[in-house]
Short mmCIF file of C-alpha atoms in Angstrom, two decimals:
data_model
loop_
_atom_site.label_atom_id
_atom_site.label_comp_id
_atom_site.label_asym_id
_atom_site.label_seq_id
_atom_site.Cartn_x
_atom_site.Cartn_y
_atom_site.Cartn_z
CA UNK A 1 -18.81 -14.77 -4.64
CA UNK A 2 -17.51 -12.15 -2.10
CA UNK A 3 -18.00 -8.49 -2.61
CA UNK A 4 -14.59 -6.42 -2.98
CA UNK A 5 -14.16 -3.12 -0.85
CA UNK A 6 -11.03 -1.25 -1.73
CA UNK A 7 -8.89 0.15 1.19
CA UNK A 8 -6.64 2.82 0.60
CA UNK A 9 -3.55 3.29 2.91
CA UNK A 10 -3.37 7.03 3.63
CA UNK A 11 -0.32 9.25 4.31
CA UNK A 12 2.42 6.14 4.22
CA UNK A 13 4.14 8.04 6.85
CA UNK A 14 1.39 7.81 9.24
CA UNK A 15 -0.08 5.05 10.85
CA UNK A 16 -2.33 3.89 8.16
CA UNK A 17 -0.45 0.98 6.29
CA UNK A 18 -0.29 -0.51 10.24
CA UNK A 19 -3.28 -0.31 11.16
CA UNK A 20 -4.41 -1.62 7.68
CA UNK A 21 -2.83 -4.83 8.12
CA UNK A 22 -3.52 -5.19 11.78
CA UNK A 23 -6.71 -4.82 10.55
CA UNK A 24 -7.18 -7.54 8.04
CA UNK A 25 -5.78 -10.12 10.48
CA UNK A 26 -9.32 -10.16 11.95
CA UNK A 27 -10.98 -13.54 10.27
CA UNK A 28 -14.63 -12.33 10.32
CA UNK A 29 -13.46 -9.46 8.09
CA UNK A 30 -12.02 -12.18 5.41
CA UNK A 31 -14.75 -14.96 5.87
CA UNK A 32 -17.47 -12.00 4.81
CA UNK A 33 -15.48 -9.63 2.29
CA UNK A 34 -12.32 -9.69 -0.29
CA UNK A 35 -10.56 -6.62 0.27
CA UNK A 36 -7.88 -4.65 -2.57
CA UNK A 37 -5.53 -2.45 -0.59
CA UNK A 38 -4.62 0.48 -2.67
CA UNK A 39 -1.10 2.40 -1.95
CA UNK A 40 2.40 1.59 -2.54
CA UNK A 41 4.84 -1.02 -1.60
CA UNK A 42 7.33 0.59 -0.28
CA UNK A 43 4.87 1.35 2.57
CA UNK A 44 4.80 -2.20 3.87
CA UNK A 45 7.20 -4.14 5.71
CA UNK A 46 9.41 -5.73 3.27
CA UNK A 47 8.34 -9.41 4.80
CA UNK A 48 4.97 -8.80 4.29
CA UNK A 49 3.47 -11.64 1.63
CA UNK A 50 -0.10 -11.83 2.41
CA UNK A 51 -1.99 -10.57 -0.06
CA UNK A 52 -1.28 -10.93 -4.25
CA UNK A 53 0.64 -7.83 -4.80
CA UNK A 54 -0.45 -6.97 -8.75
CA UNK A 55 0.39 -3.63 -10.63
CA UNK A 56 -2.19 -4.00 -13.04
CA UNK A 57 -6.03 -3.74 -11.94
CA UNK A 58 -7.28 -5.89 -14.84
CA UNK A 59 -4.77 -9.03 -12.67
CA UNK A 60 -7.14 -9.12 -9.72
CA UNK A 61 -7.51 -12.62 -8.37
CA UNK A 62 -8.95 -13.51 -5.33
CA UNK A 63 -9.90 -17.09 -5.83
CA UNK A 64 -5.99 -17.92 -4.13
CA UNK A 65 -5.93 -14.88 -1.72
CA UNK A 66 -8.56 -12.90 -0.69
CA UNK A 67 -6.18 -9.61 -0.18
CA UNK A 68 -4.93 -8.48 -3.47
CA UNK A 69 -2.83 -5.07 -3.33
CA UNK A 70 -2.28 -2.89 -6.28
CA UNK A 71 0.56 -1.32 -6.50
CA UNK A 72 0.53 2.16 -7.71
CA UNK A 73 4.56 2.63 -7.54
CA UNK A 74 4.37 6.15 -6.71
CA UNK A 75 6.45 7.01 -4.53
CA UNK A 76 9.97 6.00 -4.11
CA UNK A 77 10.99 5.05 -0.13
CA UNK A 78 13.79 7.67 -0.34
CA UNK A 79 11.12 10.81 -0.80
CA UNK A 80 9.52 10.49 2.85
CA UNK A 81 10.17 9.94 6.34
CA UNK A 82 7.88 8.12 8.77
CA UNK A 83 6.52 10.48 11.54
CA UNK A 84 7.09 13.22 9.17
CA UNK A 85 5.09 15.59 6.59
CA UNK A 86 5.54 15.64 3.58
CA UNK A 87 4.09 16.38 0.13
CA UNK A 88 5.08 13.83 -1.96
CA UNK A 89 3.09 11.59 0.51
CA UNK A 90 0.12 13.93 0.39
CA UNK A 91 0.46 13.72 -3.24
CA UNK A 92 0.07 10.01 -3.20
CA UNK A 93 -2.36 9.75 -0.56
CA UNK A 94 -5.23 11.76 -3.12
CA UNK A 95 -3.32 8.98 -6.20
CA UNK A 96 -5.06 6.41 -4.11
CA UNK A 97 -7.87 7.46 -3.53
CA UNK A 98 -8.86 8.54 -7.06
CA UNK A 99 -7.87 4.97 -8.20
CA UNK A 100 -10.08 3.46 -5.57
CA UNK A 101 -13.08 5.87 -7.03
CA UNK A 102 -12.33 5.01 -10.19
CA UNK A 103 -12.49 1.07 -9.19
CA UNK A 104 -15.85 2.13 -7.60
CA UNK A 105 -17.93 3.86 -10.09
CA UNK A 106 -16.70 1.12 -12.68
CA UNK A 107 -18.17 -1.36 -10.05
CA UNK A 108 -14.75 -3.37 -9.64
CA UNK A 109 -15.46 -3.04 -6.15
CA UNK A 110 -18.35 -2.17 -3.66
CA UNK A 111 -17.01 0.51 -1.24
CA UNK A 112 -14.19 2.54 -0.23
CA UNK A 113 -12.42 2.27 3.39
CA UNK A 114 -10.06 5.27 3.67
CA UNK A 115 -6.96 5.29 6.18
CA UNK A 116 -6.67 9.12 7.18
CA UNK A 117 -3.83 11.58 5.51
CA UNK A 118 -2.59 14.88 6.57
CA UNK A 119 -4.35 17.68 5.38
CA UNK A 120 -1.18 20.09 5.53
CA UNK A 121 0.64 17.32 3.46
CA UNK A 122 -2.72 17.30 0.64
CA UNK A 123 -2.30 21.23 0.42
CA UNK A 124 1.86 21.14 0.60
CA UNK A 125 1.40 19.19 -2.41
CA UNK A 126 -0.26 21.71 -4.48
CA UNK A 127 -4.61 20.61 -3.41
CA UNK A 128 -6.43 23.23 -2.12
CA UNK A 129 -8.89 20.36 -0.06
CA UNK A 130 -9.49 20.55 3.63
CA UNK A 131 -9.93 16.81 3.47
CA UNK A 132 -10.79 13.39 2.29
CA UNK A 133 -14.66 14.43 1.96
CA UNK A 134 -14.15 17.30 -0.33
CA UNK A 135 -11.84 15.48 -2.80
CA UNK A 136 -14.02 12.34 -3.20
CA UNK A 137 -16.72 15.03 -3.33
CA UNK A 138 -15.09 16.62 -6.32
CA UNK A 139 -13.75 13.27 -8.42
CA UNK A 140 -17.77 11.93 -8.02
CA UNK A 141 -19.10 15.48 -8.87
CA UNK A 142 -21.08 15.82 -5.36
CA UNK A 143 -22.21 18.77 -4.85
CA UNK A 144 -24.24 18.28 -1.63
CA UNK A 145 -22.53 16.37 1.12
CA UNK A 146 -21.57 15.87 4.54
CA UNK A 147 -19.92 13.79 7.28
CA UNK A 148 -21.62 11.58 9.39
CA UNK A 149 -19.92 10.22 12.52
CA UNK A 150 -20.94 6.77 13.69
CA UNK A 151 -20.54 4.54 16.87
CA UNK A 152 -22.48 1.84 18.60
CA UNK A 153 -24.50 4.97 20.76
CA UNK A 154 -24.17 7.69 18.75
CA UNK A 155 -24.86 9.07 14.69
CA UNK A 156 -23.49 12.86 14.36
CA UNK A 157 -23.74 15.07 10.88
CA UNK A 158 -22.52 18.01 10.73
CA UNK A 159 -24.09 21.22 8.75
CA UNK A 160 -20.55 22.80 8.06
CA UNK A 161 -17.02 20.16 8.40
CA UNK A 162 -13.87 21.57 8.11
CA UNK A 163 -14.07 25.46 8.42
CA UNK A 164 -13.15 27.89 11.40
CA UNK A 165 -15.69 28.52 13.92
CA UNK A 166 -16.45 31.85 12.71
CA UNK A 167 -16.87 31.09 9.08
CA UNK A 168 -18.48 27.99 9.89
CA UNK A 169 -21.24 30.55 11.87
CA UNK A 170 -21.04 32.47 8.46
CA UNK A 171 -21.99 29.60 6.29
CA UNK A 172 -24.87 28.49 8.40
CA UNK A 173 -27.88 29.31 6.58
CA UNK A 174 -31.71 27.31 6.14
CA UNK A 175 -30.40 25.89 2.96
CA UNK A 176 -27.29 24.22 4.21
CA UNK A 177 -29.23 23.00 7.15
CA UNK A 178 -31.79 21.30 5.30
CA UNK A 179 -29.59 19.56 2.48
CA UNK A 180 -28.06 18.27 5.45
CA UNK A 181 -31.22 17.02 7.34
CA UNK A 182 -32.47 15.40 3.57
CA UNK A 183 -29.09 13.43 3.51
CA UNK A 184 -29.15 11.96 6.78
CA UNK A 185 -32.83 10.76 6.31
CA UNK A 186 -31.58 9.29 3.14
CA UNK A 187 -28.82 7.86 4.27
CA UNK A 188 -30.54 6.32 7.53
CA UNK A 189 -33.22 4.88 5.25
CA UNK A 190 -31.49 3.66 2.31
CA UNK A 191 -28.45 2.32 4.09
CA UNK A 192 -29.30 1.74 7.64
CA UNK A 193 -32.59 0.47 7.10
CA UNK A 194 -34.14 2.69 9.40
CA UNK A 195 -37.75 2.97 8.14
CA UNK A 196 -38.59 6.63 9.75
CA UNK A 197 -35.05 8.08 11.18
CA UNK A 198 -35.68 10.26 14.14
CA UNK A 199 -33.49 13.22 13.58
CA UNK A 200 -32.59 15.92 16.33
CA UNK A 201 -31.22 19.59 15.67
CA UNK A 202 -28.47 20.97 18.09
CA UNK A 203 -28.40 24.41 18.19
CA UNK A 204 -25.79 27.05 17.76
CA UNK A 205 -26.47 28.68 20.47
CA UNK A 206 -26.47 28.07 24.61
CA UNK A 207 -29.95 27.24 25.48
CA UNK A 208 -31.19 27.17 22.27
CA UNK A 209 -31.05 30.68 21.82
CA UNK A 210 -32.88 31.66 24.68
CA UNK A 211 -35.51 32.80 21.96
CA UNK A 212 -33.04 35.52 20.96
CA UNK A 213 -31.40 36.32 23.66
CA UNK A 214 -28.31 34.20 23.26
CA UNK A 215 -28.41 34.58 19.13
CA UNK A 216 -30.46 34.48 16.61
CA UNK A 217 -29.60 31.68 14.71
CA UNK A 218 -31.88 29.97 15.69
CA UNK A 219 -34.67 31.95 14.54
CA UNK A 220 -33.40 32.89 11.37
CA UNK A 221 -32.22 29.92 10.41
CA UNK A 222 -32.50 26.29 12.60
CA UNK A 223 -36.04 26.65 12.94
CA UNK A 224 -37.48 27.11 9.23
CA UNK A 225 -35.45 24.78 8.08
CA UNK A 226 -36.76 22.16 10.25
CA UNK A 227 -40.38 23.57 9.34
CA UNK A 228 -39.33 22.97 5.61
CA UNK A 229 -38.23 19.41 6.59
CA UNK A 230 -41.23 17.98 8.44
CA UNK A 231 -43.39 19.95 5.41
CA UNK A 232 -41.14 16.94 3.31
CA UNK A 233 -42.11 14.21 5.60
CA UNK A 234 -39.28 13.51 7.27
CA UNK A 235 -39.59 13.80 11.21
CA UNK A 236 -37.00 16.31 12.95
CA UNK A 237 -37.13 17.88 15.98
CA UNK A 238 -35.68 20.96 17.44
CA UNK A 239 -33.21 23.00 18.25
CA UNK A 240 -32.60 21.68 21.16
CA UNK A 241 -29.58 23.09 23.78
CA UNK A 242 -26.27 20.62 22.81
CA UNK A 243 -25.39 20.22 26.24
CA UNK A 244 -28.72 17.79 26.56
CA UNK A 245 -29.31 16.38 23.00
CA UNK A 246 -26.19 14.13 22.80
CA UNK A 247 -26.91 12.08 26.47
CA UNK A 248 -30.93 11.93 25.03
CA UNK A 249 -30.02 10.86 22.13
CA UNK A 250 -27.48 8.24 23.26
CA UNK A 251 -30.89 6.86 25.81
CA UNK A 252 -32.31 5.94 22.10
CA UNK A 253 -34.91 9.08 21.78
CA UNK A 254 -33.37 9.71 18.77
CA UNK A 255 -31.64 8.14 15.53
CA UNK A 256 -29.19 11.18 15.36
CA UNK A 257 -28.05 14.57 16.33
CA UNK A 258 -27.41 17.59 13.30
CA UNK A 259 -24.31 19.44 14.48
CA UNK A 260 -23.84 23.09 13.51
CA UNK A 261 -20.42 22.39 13.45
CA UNK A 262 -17.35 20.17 13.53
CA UNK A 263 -16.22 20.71 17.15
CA UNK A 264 -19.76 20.40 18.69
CA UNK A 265 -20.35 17.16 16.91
CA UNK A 266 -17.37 15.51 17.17
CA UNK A 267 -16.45 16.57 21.53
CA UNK A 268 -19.00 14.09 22.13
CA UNK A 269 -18.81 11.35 20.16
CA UNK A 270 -14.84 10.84 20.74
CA UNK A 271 -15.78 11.43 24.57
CA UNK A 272 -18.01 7.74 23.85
CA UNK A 273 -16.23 6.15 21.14
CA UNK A 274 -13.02 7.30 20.97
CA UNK A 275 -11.58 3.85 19.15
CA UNK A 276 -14.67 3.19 17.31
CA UNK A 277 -16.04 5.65 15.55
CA UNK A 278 -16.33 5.86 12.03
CA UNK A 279 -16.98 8.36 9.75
CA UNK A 280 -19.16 7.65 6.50
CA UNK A 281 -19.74 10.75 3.71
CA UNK A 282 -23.52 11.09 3.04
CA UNK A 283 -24.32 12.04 -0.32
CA UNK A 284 -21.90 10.51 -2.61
CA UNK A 285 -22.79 8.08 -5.30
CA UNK A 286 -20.40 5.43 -3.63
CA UNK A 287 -20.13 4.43 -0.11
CA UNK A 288 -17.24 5.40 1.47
CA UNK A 289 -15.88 5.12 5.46
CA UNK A 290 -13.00 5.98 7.49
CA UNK A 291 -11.60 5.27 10.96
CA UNK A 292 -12.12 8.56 13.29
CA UNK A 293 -8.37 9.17 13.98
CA UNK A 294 -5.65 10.70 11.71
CA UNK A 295 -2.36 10.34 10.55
CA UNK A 296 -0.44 10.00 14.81
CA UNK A 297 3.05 11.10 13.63
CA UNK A 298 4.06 10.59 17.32
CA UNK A 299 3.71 7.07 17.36
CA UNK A 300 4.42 5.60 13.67
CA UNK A 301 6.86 2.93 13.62
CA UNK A 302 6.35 1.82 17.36
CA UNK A 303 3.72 -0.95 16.51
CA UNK A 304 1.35 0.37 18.91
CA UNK A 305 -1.27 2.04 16.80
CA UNK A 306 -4.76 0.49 17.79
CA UNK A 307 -7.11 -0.95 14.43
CA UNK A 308 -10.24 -0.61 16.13
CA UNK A 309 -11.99 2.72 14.31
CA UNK A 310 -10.47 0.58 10.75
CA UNK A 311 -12.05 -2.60 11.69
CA UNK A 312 -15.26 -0.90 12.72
CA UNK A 313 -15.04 1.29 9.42
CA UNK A 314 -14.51 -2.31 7.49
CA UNK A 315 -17.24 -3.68 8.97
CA UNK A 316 -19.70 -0.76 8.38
CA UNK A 317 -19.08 -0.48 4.95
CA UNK A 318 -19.72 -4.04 4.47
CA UNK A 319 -22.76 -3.60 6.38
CA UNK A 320 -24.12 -1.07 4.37
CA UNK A 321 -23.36 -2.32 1.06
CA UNK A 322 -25.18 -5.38 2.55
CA UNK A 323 -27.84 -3.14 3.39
CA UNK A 324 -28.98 -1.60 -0.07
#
């Protein structure tokens, strides 16, 4: 019997619902998986039958269609516009997603695929969470996590996600940089079946530091905790200068670069894999992905937003539930 992965649709005023369905067009994703899309009706196109639509979890049935979508009727299409913010689809967008935890941990399904929201919509509608990551973070009661960016040339984690640049300097610290480096290994071995993941450390600073003439950060805080790391068997190198360890690592010397932070981990991997890439949160109990890309306001309703990063994220949550 197939495995069921839940998809959720997102901020319904976004692009998610579209490029959910273009998405499960794709045969090879049906011939391997059954898939429940989580959301609400009203964000569909009123012609669209193919899937079981069911308001009740416990009338799943995928013997006669391998899409079933539960209907959480939470939203009524008179309380948003498409293109538009809005809080009562930020609202919804966090509904779905704590149903599709729920459906997880109970083991109704395998994995989670997440279409993106709007953070300014989550926190208009009362959430105080910079993002997906945090809130699955809280409803599985994860307290050490991270993102993990993947593509076909390049895995990037990042130390600190969504923060400014300066407090994301502040939080840097040996701790936080070696909780990440532990996940990553885990994550590469458990559900990547890498046997020894080669894991590279970016620096903060230019250089590297310049051994403390560009910053100290490096010092204080890159280097132990990579000490601390290899001292736990798992085999990291650096810092090394992140306008080198990106290209080296995409020539396959290593399994992954540590970013400090968000910007410096994520220039480079949208520079390769820009339609592709897909982010997975290390550390949770439940495996969860998401296509790379967010809500695109400016071009909902045109039929021109591209599935790629949701097929890819389809595919590599299937592969790692495969995997463990």
């Amino acid at each position: 019997m197939k495995q069921v992965i839940a998809i959720t649709l997102g901020d319904i005023s976004g692009i998610g619902p579209e490029v959910v369905l273009k998405a499960l067009k794709n045969n090879s994703l049906i011939k391997r998986n059954n898939f429940l899309i989580i959301g609400s009706k009203v964000a569909l196109p009123q012609d669209y039958q193919d899937c079981l639509f069911i308001q009740d979890q416990e009338d799943l049935d995928f013997k006669k269609y391998p899409i079933n979508f539960l209907d959480l009727d939470n939203i009524k299409r008179e309380d948003f516009k498409l293109g538009e913010i809005n809080k009562n689809c930020g609202r919804v967008a966090l509904e779905f997603i704590k149903k599709a935890v729920e459906l997880t941990l109970s083991k109704k399904v395998v994995a989670i695929v997440t279409a993106p929201l709007n953070k300014e919509a989550v926190n208009l509608a009362g959430f105080n969470f910079s993002g997906q990551t945090g809130f699955l973070a809280a409803l599985t009661e994860t307290s050490s996590y991270t993102m993990m960016l993947v593509s076909k040339r390049l895995k990037v984690a990042l130390v600190t996600i969504h923060s400014s640049l300066r407090k994301a300097i502040e939080d840097i610290s040996i701790e936080k940089i070696l909780v990440t480096i532990k996940l990553v290994n885990e994550s590469l071995s458990r559900c990547f079946k890498i046997k020894r993941p080669r894991i590279a450390v970016a620096s903060l600073n230019p250089h590297a530091g310049e051994g403390g003439f560009l910053g100290d950060e490096e010092k204080s805080f890159i280097i132990p905790a990579i000490n601390k790391a290899w001292q736990e068997g798992i085999e990291v190198w650096g810092p090394f200068s992140p306008d080198t360890i990106f290209y080296k690592t995409t020539k396959g010397e290593f399994d992954v670069v540590v970013a400090m932070y968000h910007d410096q981990g994520l220039i480079p991997l949208k520079l390769l894999a820009f339609e592709e890439a897909v982010n997975v949160t290390v550390g949770l109990p439940i495996i969860r992905t998401s296509p790379d890309h967010g809500t695109a306001f400016d071009i909902v309703g045109k039929g021109i937003a591209n599935p790629k990063s949701m097929i890819e994220a389809i595919k590599l949550a299937s592969f790692m539930v495969n995997k463990i």
